[in-house]
Amino acid sequence: MFRRLLAAGVLAMAAFSSSALAGDPLAATAAANGSACTAARPFYWEIGDVGGPLVSGQVGGTLYNRNSRMNLASASKWPLGAYILERYAGAPPPAVRDAAFMLTGYKPFNQLLCTLAPTVKGCFNMIGNNVQDPGAVGEFFYSGGNSQYVAASPSLLDMGDFTTAQLTAEVQLTLGTTMEYQYPALPAGLEGSAAEYAEFLIRMMTPPASGGLVMHDHLGVDTIPTLPCPPGQSGCTAAGTVAWSYGYHYWIEDNATAGQFNPPLSPVVGPGDGAYSSAGAWGFYPWISADKSLYGIVARRGLLGTAFRASAICGQAIRYAYTGYTP
């Protein structure tokens, strides 16, 4: 069904796919097995275009494959951004947009507490999750609290009484995805596989007129800077010292600087390639190239606090190798 809906989209994207066909699968495979990805092992990875995977592999064992389901953590945020744009036909009200851009001042958010909550509102009202810092209002501060606030608010998304099952049904219907919420936390509660997330990425790469998502027209268009942190604030971005921009619940890897990801974790220095991404805390790292011709995924579930960075570094190295990009 999904492939039939995308048939016209594949034709429309043919021009974009030329860069995908010119990629270097051998270089990507070498990068996946190289030093930049050591800290991410074991993992599954793939790079594809609107037609599906072009190159893929398993590194460090066979624990993860294309159909392995796992908690996506903050990779859940990109589907939320896409949901918001679909629901409001690309023009959400200012308050909803501010929450999507992490500007509402709800800084703390403990997703694990939300595993105990019966509803979206219950997750937001868990200890600390509904605390607003007046000094952070109007300033970028990366936190799931922004997302949960807008979802629970009766005057905004009005999803406060949604159970996990209702939340899953709503987002699946709107986005055409089969990913499911494990608990009612919109910014962190999705579970899915590389295969399921790839179909979501393909839908974002496809123009709305060809059966894709509204997000397609907003990738790289509506963005805000994330660094430096506002006066009196610290830790405003989960990306550490990387000066990436932020859009509707996704990163734009546009101007990373030497020392990104708190060295010595990262071997990559220099400007970013402008790809769009949404890495999760446990290491699930999806991306779309700046020209929207390619997507990629590093799929794993790590337990260390560095899992986010390790997967992003690895996925970045694989992408750079495939496309020939040099920072």
mmCIF file of C-alpha atoms in Angstrom:
data_model
loop_
_atom_site.group_PDB
_atom_site.id
_atom_site.type_symbol
_atom_site.label_atom_id
_atom_site.label_comp_id
_atom_site.label_asym_id
_atom_site.label_seq_id
_atom_site.Cartn_x
_atom_site.Cartn_y
_atom_site.Cartn_z
ATOM 1 C CA MET A 1 0.000 0.000 0.000
ATOM 2 C CA PHE A 2 2.739 2.424 1.038
ATOM 3 C CA ARG A 3 4.806 1.656 -2.081
ATOM 4 C CA ARG A 4 1.773 2.241 -4.324
ATOM 5 C CA LEU A 5 1.175 5.615 -2.723
ATOM 6 C CA LEU A 6 4.785 6.520 -3.369
ATOM 7 C CA ALA A 7 4.890 5.436 -7.010
ATOM 8 C CA ALA A 8 4.352 8.966 -8.281
ATOM 9 C CA GLY A 9 6.729 10.281 -5.663
ATOM 10 C CA VAL A 10 9.533 8.016 -6.869
ATOM 11 C CA LEU A 11 9.162 9.405 -10.383
ATOM 12 C CA ALA A 12 9.043 12.960 -9.105
ATOM 13 C CA MET A 13 12.221 12.383 -7.140
ATOM 14 C CA ALA A 14 14.146 10.756 -10.004
ATOM 15 C CA ALA A 15 16.254 13.845 -10.546
ATOM 16 C CA PHE A 16 17.192 13.939 -6.895
ATOM 17 C CA SER A 17 18.123 10.254 -6.909
ATOM 18 C CA SER A 18 20.977 10.791 -9.332
ATOM 19 C CA SER A 19 23.238 11.825 -6.464
ATOM 20 C CA ALA A 20 22.224 8.682 -4.575
ATOM 21 C CA LEU A 21 23.193 6.489 -7.547
ATOM 22 C CA ALA A 22 26.607 8.170 -7.619
ATOM 23 C CA GLY A 23 27.347 7.196 -4.013
ATOM 24 C CA ASP A 24 30.192 4.924 -2.928
ATOM 25 C CA PRO A 25 28.864 1.783 -1.173
ATOM 26 C CA LEU A 26 32.344 0.367 -0.615
ATOM 27 C CA ALA A 27 33.519 3.538 1.114
ATOM 28 C CA ALA A 28 30.391 3.572 3.279
ATOM 29 C CA THR A 29 30.928 -0.059 4.271
ATOM 30 C CA ALA A 30 34.557 0.634 5.109
ATOM 31 C CA ALA A 31 33.534 3.578 7.268
ATOM 32 C CA ALA A 32 30.929 1.471 9.076
ATOM 33 C CA ASN A 33 33.654 -1.014 9.943
ATOM 34 C CA GLY A 34 36.196 1.691 10.743
ATOM 35 C CA SER A 35 37.383 3.473 13.857
ATOM 36 C CA ALA A 36 34.692 6.178 13.767
ATOM 37 C CA CYS A 37 32.101 3.480 14.470
ATOM 38 C CA THR A 38 33.971 1.418 17.063
ATOM 39 C CA ALA A 39 32.124 2.980 20.006
ATOM 40 C CA ALA A 40 28.733 2.268 18.381
ATOM 41 C CA ARG A 41 29.160 -1.503 17.977
ATOM 42 C CA PRO A 42 27.096 -3.602 17.590
ATOM 43 C CA PHE A 43 24.716 -1.888 15.162
ATOM 44 C CA TYR A 44 22.767 -2.176 11.913
ATOM 45 C CA TRP A 45 23.066 0.555 9.305
ATOM 46 C CA GLU A 46 21.659 1.447 5.932
ATOM 47 C CA ILE A 47 21.629 4.198 3.342
ATOM 48 C CA GLY A 48 18.781 4.488 0.851
ATOM 49 C CA ASP A 49 16.784 6.721 -1.446
ATOM 50 C CA VAL A 50 13.058 7.006 -2.167
ATOM 51 C CA GLY A 51 13.114 3.501 -3.618
ATOM 52 C CA GLY A 52 14.470 1.903 -0.435
ATOM 53 C CA PRO A 53 17.866 0.675 0.808
ATOM 54 C CA LEU A 54 20.924 1.083 -1.439
ATOM 55 C CA VAL A 55 23.564 -0.330 0.905
ATOM 56 C CA SER A 56 23.389 -1.774 4.411
ATOM 57 C CA GLY A 57 25.240 -3.928 6.895
ATOM 58 C CA GLN A 58 25.610 -5.351 10.385
ATOM 59 C CA VAL A 59 28.721 -4.441 12.357
ATOM 60 C CA GLY A 60 29.964 -6.071 15.535
ATOM 61 C CA GLY A 61 27.620 -9.040 15.329
ATOM 62 C CA THR A 62 24.050 -9.841 14.328
ATOM 63 C CA LEU A 63 22.223 -8.487 17.376
ATOM 64 C CA TYR A 64 20.506 -5.783 15.294
ATOM 65 C CA ASN A 65 18.976 -6.119 11.841
ATOM 66 C CA ARG A 66 16.587 -4.089 9.705
ATOM 67 C CA ASN A 67 13.521 -5.380 11.557
ATOM 68 C CA SER A 68 14.832 -5.165 15.130
ATOM 69 C CA ARG A 69 12.417 -3.071 17.179
ATOM 70 C CA MET A 70 13.785 -0.774 19.860
ATOM 71 C CA ASN A 71 12.929 2.325 21.859
ATOM 72 C CA LEU A 72 13.781 5.343 19.716
ATOM 73 C CA ALA A 73 14.150 7.859 22.574
ATOM 74 C CA SER A 74 14.597 11.333 21.035
ATOM 75 C CA ALA A 75 14.367 9.965 17.509
ATOM 76 C CA SER A 76 10.647 10.097 18.451
ATOM 77 C CA LYS A 77 10.800 13.873 18.129
ATOM 78 C CA TRP A 78 11.004 13.953 14.324
ATOM 79 C CA PRO A 79 7.694 12.065 13.916
ATOM 80 C CA LEU A 80 6.185 14.502 16.411
ATOM 81 C CA GLY A 81 7.366 17.453 14.315
ATOM 82 C CA ALA A 82 5.917 15.817 11.217
ATOM 83 C CA TYR A 83 2.644 15.151 13.043
ATOM 84 C CA ILE A 84 2.352 18.805 14.037
ATOM 85 C CA LEU A 85 2.920 20.006 10.474
ATOM 86 C CA GLU A 86 0.372 17.515 9.107
ATOM 87 C CA ARG A 87 -2.219 18.427 11.696
ATOM 88 C CA TYR A 88 -1.921 22.147 11.004
ATOM 89 C CA ALA A 89 -1.319 21.843 7.244
ATOM 90 C CA GLY A 90 2.134 23.373 7.591
ATOM 91 C CA ALA A 91 1.071 26.415 9.600
ATOM 92 C CA PRO A 92 0.842 25.629 13.334
ATOM 93 C CA PRO A 93 -0.153 28.444 15.700
ATOM 94 C CA PRO A 94 2.731 30.359 17.333
ATOM 95 C CA ALA A 95 2.475 28.562 20.686
ATOM 96 C CA VAL A 96 2.722 25.146 19.043
ATOM 97 C CA ARG A 97 5.587 26.271 16.840
ATOM 98 C CA ASP A 98 7.449 27.664 19.865
ATOM 99 C CA ALA A 99 7.174 24.313 21.619
ATOM 100 C CA ALA A 100 8.427 22.473 18.522
ATOM 101 C CA PHE A 101 11.430 24.803 18.458
ATOM 102 C CA MET A 102 12.148 24.249 22.178
ATOM 103 C CA LEU A 103 11.313 27.812 23.215
ATOM 104 C CA THR A 104 8.704 27.323 25.962
ATOM 105 C CA GLY A 105 11.045 27.033 28.958
ATOM 106 C CA TYR A 106 10.044 23.517 30.070
ATOM 107 C CA LYS A 107 13.580 22.346 30.699
ATOM 108 C CA PRO A 108 13.500 19.169 32.807
ATOM 109 C CA PHE A 109 11.999 15.994 31.359
ATOM 110 C CA ASN A 110 12.332 12.468 32.688
ATOM 111 C CA GLN A 111 11.026 10.051 30.078
ATOM 112 C CA LEU A 112 11.494 7.031 32.341
ATOM 113 C CA LEU A 113 8.927 8.400 34.794
ATOM 114 C CA CYS A 114 6.468 8.445 31.910
ATOM 115 C CA THR A 115 6.549 4.665 31.746
ATOM 116 C CA LEU A 116 4.398 4.850 34.904
ATOM 117 C CA ALA A 117 1.912 7.340 33.469
ATOM 118 C CA PRO A 118 -1.453 6.258 32.018
ATOM 119 C CA THR A 119 -1.917 9.311 29.782
ATOM 120 C CA VAL A 120 -0.068 12.131 28.004
ATOM 121 C CA LYS A 121 -1.172 14.534 30.735
ATOM 122 C CA GLY A 122 -0.041 12.083 33.403
ATOM 123 C CA CYS A 123 3.431 11.999 31.822
ATOM 124 C CA PHE A 124 3.613 15.796 31.770
ATOM 125 C CA ASN A 125 2.559 16.008 35.434
ATOM 126 C CA MET A 126 5.217 13.565 36.621
ATOM 127 C CA ILE A 127 7.704 15.045 39.102
ATOM 128 C CA GLY A 128 9.673 17.807 37.405
ATOM 129 C CA ASN A 129 8.276 17.329 33.900
ATOM 130 C CA ASN A 130 5.890 20.280 34.161
ATOM 131 C CA VAL A 131 8.354 22.794 35.626
ATOM 132 C CA GLN A 132 8.817 25.931 33.553
ATOM 133 C CA ASP A 133 11.901 28.149 33.843
ATOM 134 C CA PRO A 134 10.811 31.740 33.106
ATOM 135 C CA GLY A 135 14.400 32.623 32.193
ATOM 136 C CA ALA A 136 14.383 30.088 29.359
ATOM 137 C CA VAL A 137 11.099 31.177 27.745
ATOM 138 C CA GLY A 138 11.772 32.358 24.209
ATOM 139 C CA GLU A 139 15.250 30.811 24.214
ATOM 140 C CA PHE A 140 16.307 27.471 22.735
ATOM 141 C CA PHE A 141 16.628 24.766 25.370
ATOM 142 C CA TYR A 142 16.571 21.175 24.184
ATOM 143 C CA SER A 143 14.139 19.236 26.353
ATOM 144 C CA GLY A 144 11.227 16.882 25.893
ATOM 145 C CA GLY A 145 9.288 18.994 28.378
ATOM 146 C CA ASN A 146 8.518 21.470 25.574
ATOM 147 C CA SER A 147 6.920 18.708 23.519
ATOM 148 C CA GLN A 148 4.934 17.165 26.343
ATOM 149 C CA TYR A 149 3.633 20.574 27.397
ATOM 150 C CA VAL A 150 2.157 21.356 23.980
ATOM 151 C CA ALA A 151 0.645 17.871 23.711
ATOM 152 C CA ALA A 152 -0.990 18.004 27.152
ATOM 153 C CA SER A 153 -2.313 21.557 26.843
ATOM 154 C CA PRO A 154 -6.102 21.704 26.179
ATOM 155 C CA SER A 155 -5.656 24.900 24.147
ATOM 156 C CA LEU A 156 -2.912 23.450 21.926
ATOM 157 C CA LEU A 157 -2.671 19.823 20.746
ATOM 158 C CA ASP A 158 -5.223 18.767 23.401
ATOM 159 C CA MET A 159 -3.966 15.200 23.693
ATOM 160 C CA GLY A 160 -3.726 15.183 27.471
ATOM 161 C CA ASP A 161 -6.259 12.393 28.015
ATOM 162 C CA PHE A 162 -4.783 10.146 25.324
ATOM 163 C CA THR A 163 -3.594 6.755 26.530
ATOM 164 C CA THR A 164 -0.576 5.093 24.935
ATOM 165 C CA ALA A 165 -2.873 3.150 22.590
ATOM 166 C CA GLN A 166 -4.825 6.268 21.581
ATOM 167 C CA LEU A 167 -1.622 8.220 21.012
ATOM 168 C CA THR A 168 -0.276 5.445 18.802
ATOM 169 C CA ALA A 169 -3.497 5.283 16.768
ATOM 170 C CA GLU A 170 -3.555 9.056 16.245
ATOM 171 C CA VAL A 171 0.042 9.374 15.093
ATOM 172 C CA GLN A 172 -0.101 6.233 12.930
ATOM 173 C CA LEU A 173 -3.206 7.487 11.162
ATOM 174 C CA THR A 174 -1.737 10.936 10.538
ATOM 175 C CA LEU A 175 1.745 9.862 9.423
ATOM 176 C CA GLY A 176 0.993 6.497 7.844
ATOM 177 C CA THR A 177 3.533 4.781 10.079
ATOM 178 C CA THR A 178 3.482 1.480 11.960
ATOM 179 C CA MET A 179 5.753 2.667 14.780
ATOM 180 C CA GLU A 180 4.119 2.456 18.216
ATOM 181 C CA TYR A 181 4.390 4.293 21.529
ATOM 182 C CA GLN A 182 5.596 2.240 24.467
ATOM 183 C CA TYR A 183 4.427 4.913 26.886
ATOM 184 C CA PRO A 184 2.653 8.277 26.461
ATOM 185 C CA ALA A 185 5.733 10.496 26.016
ATOM 186 C CA LEU A 186 5.604 12.146 22.588
ATOM 187 C CA PRO A 187 9.261 13.223 22.515
ATOM 188 C CA ALA A 188 10.725 9.886 23.608
ATOM 189 C CA GLY A 189 8.225 7.034 23.755
ATOM 190 C CA LEU A 190 8.178 5.582 20.229
ATOM 191 C CA GLU A 191 9.318 2.057 19.435
ATOM 192 C CA GLY A 192 10.241 1.089 15.908
ATOM 193 C CA SER A 193 12.674 -0.655 13.594
ATOM 194 C CA ALA A 194 15.056 0.640 10.956
ATOM 195 C CA ALA A 195 12.607 -0.604 8.314
ATOM 196 C CA GLU A 196 9.689 1.304 9.850
ATOM 197 C CA TYR A 197 11.684 4.482 10.379
ATOM 198 C CA ALA A 198 13.037 4.289 6.832
ATOM 199 C CA GLU A 199 9.493 4.422 5.451
ATOM 200 C CA PHE A 200 8.859 7.515 7.576
ATOM 201 C CA LEU A 201 12.062 9.112 6.231
ATOM 202 C CA ILE A 202 11.036 8.291 2.660
ATOM 203 C CA ARG A 203 7.668 9.933 3.226
ATOM 204 C CA MET A 204 9.470 13.106 4.375
ATOM 205 C CA MET A 205 11.733 12.959 1.296
ATOM 206 C CA THR A 206 8.660 12.831 -0.952
ATOM 207 C CA PRO A 207 6.758 16.049 -1.806
ATOM 208 C CA PRO A 208 3.219 16.263 -0.366
ATOM 209 C CA ALA A 209 1.749 16.439 -3.872
ATOM 210 C CA SER A 210 3.238 13.004 -4.551
ATOM 211 C CA GLY A 211 1.939 11.382 -1.367
ATOM 212 C CA GLY A 212 4.636 12.554 1.023
ATOM 213 C CA LEU A 213 4.502 14.542 4.231
ATOM 214 C CA VAL A 214 4.251 18.305 4.718
ATOM 215 C CA MET A 215 7.583 18.124 6.556
ATOM 216 C CA HIS A 216 9.247 17.748 3.139
ATOM 217 C CA ASP A 217 8.641 21.429 2.438
ATOM 218 C CA HIS A 218 9.943 22.532 5.843
ATOM 219 C CA LEU A 219 13.236 20.640 6.010
ATOM 220 C CA GLY A 220 15.964 23.248 6.256
ATOM 221 C CA VAL A 221 13.490 26.105 5.795
ATOM 222 C CA ASP A 222 12.239 26.938 9.295
ATOM 223 C CA THR A 223 15.328 26.805 11.522
ATOM 224 C CA ILE A 224 16.802 28.518 14.567
ATOM 225 C CA PRO A 225 20.343 28.598 16.006
ATOM 226 C CA THR A 226 21.022 26.606 19.164
ATOM 227 C CA LEU A 227 24.307 28.054 20.422
ATOM 228 C CA PRO A 228 25.448 29.954 22.357
ATOM 229 C CA CYS A 229 23.194 29.179 25.297
ATOM 230 C CA PRO A 230 21.096 32.104 26.545
ATOM 231 C CA PRO A 231 22.573 34.271 29.326
ATOM 232 C CA GLY A 232 22.555 32.479 32.668
ATOM 233 C CA GLN A 233 21.784 29.096 31.082
ATOM 234 C CA SER A 234 23.994 26.089 30.383
ATOM 235 C CA GLY A 235 23.505 22.702 28.781
ATOM 236 C CA CYS A 236 20.948 24.108 26.363
ATOM 237 C CA THR A 237 21.712 21.571 23.650
ATOM 238 C CA ALA A 238 22.146 17.818 23.768
ATOM 239 C CA ALA A 239 24.596 18.108 20.876
ATOM 240 C CA GLY A 240 27.308 19.321 23.245
ATOM 241 C CA THR A 241 29.575 21.833 21.582
ATOM 242 C CA VAL A 242 28.113 21.399 18.100
ATOM 243 C CA ALA A 243 26.552 24.560 16.730
ATOM 244 C CA TRP A 244 23.828 22.760 14.797
ATOM 245 C CA SER A 245 20.563 24.523 13.978
ATOM 246 C CA TYR A 246 17.136 23.170 14.945
ATOM 247 C CA GLY A 247 13.860 22.838 13.034
ATOM 248 C CA TYR A 248 10.503 21.189 13.711
ATOM 249 C CA HIS A 249 11.891 18.637 16.182
ATOM 250 C CA TYR A 250 14.980 17.756 14.148
ATOM 251 C CA TRP A 251 18.607 18.923 13.909
ATOM 252 C CA ILE A 252 20.267 20.568 10.918
ATOM 253 C CA GLU A 253 23.921 19.535 10.862
ATOM 254 C CA ASP A 254 25.032 22.765 9.282
ATOM 255 C CA ASN A 255 27.994 24.305 11.074
ATOM 256 C CA ALA A 256 29.636 21.820 13.402
ATOM 257 C CA THR A 257 32.969 23.074 14.665
ATOM 258 C CA ALA A 258 36.282 21.492 15.569
ATOM 259 C CA GLY A 259 35.831 19.739 18.884
ATOM 260 C CA GLN A 260 32.293 18.616 18.196
ATOM 261 C CA PHE A 261 30.728 15.997 20.451
ATOM 262 C CA ASN A 262 33.210 16.753 23.229
ATOM 263 C CA PRO A 263 36.513 15.245 21.970
ATOM 264 C CA PRO A 264 38.125 12.775 21.852
ATOM 265 C CA LEU A 265 34.879 11.040 20.853
ATOM 266 C CA SER A 266 34.722 12.599 17.407
ATOM 267 C CA PRO A 267 37.280 12.239 14.618
ATOM 268 C CA VAL A 268 35.313 14.644 12.412
ATOM 269 C CA VAL A 269 36.049 18.364 12.402
ATOM 270 C CA GLY A 270 34.983 21.286 10.263
ATOM 271 C CA PRO A 271 31.612 22.429 8.906
ATOM 272 C CA GLY A 272 28.693 20.035 8.721
ATOM 273 C CA ASP A 273 27.066 18.916 5.467
ATOM 274 C CA GLY A 274 23.614 20.299 6.298
ATOM 275 C CA ALA A 275 21.939 16.911 6.756
ATOM 276 C CA TYR A 276 18.773 16.664 8.856
ATOM 277 C CA SER A 277 18.784 14.234 11.779
ATOM 278 C CA SER A 278 17.179 13.214 15.056
ATOM 279 C CA ALA A 279 19.496 11.088 17.182
ATOM 280 C CA GLY A 280 18.046 9.294 20.189
ATOM 281 C CA ALA A 281 19.679 8.978 23.603
ATOM 282 C CA TRP A 282 20.043 5.197 23.241
ATOM 283 C CA GLY A 283 21.808 5.442 19.895
ATOM 284 C CA PHE A 284 19.163 5.302 17.152
ATOM 285 C CA TYR A 285 20.381 7.837 14.564
ATOM 286 C CA PRO A 286 18.268 8.628 11.460
ATOM 287 C CA TRP A 287 19.151 11.268 8.855
ATOM 288 C CA ILE A 288 18.139 12.780 5.510
ATOM 289 C CA SER A 289 20.677 14.465 3.235
ATOM 290 C CA ALA A 290 20.473 18.213 2.715
ATOM 291 C CA ASP A 291 19.191 17.738 -0.852
ATOM 292 C CA LYS A 292 16.577 15.194 0.345
ATOM 293 C CA SER A 293 17.882 12.527 -2.050
ATOM 294 C CA LEU A 294 19.248 10.118 0.569
ATOM 295 C CA TYR A 295 18.350 8.793 3.991
ATOM 296 C CA GLY A 296 20.359 6.794 6.466
ATOM 297 C CA ILE A 297 20.017 5.020 9.801
ATOM 298 C CA VAL A 298 22.274 3.656 12.489
ATOM 299 C CA ALA A 299 20.098 1.324 14.594
ATOM 300 C CA ARG A 300 21.154 0.150 18.030
ATOM 301 C CA ARG A 301 20.253 0.434 21.673
ATOM 302 C CA GLY A 302 23.161 1.469 23.841
ATOM 303 C CA LEU A 303 23.034 1.977 27.585
ATOM 304 C CA LEU A 304 25.855 4.469 28.075
ATOM 305 C CA GLY A 305 25.282 8.208 28.208
ATOM 306 C CA THR A 306 27.494 8.573 25.144
ATOM 307 C CA ALA A 307 25.275 6.362 22.920
ATOM 308 C CA PHE A 308 23.714 9.418 21.233
ATOM 309 C CA ARG A 309 27.077 10.837 20.256
ATOM 310 C CA ALA A 310 28.670 7.522 19.297
ATOM 311 C CA SER A 311 25.880 6.748 16.824
ATOM 312 C CA ALA A 312 25.813 10.270 15.393
ATOM 313 C CA ILE A 313 29.575 10.212 14.871
ATOM 314 C CA CYS A 314 29.332 6.796 13.217
ATOM 315 C CA GLY A 315 26.357 7.700 11.031
ATOM 316 C CA GLN A 316 28.017 10.935 10.020
ATOM 317 C CA ALA A 317 31.209 9.112 9.004
ATOM 318 C CA ILE A 318 29.224 6.580 6.933
ATOM 319 C CA ARG A 319 27.295 9.357 5.187
ATOM 320 C CA TYR A 320 30.407 11.388 4.462
ATOM 321 C CA ALA A 321 32.127 8.324 3.022
ATOM 322 C CA TYR A 322 29.157 7.448 0.810
ATOM 323 C CA THR A 323 28.673 10.959 -0.549
ATOM 324 C CA GLY A 324 32.352 11.939 -0.646
ATOM 325 C CA TYR A 325 31.782 14.948 1.590
ATOM 326 C CA THR A 326 34.897 16.411 3.197
ATOM 327 C CA PRO A 327 34.448 18.755 6.184
#
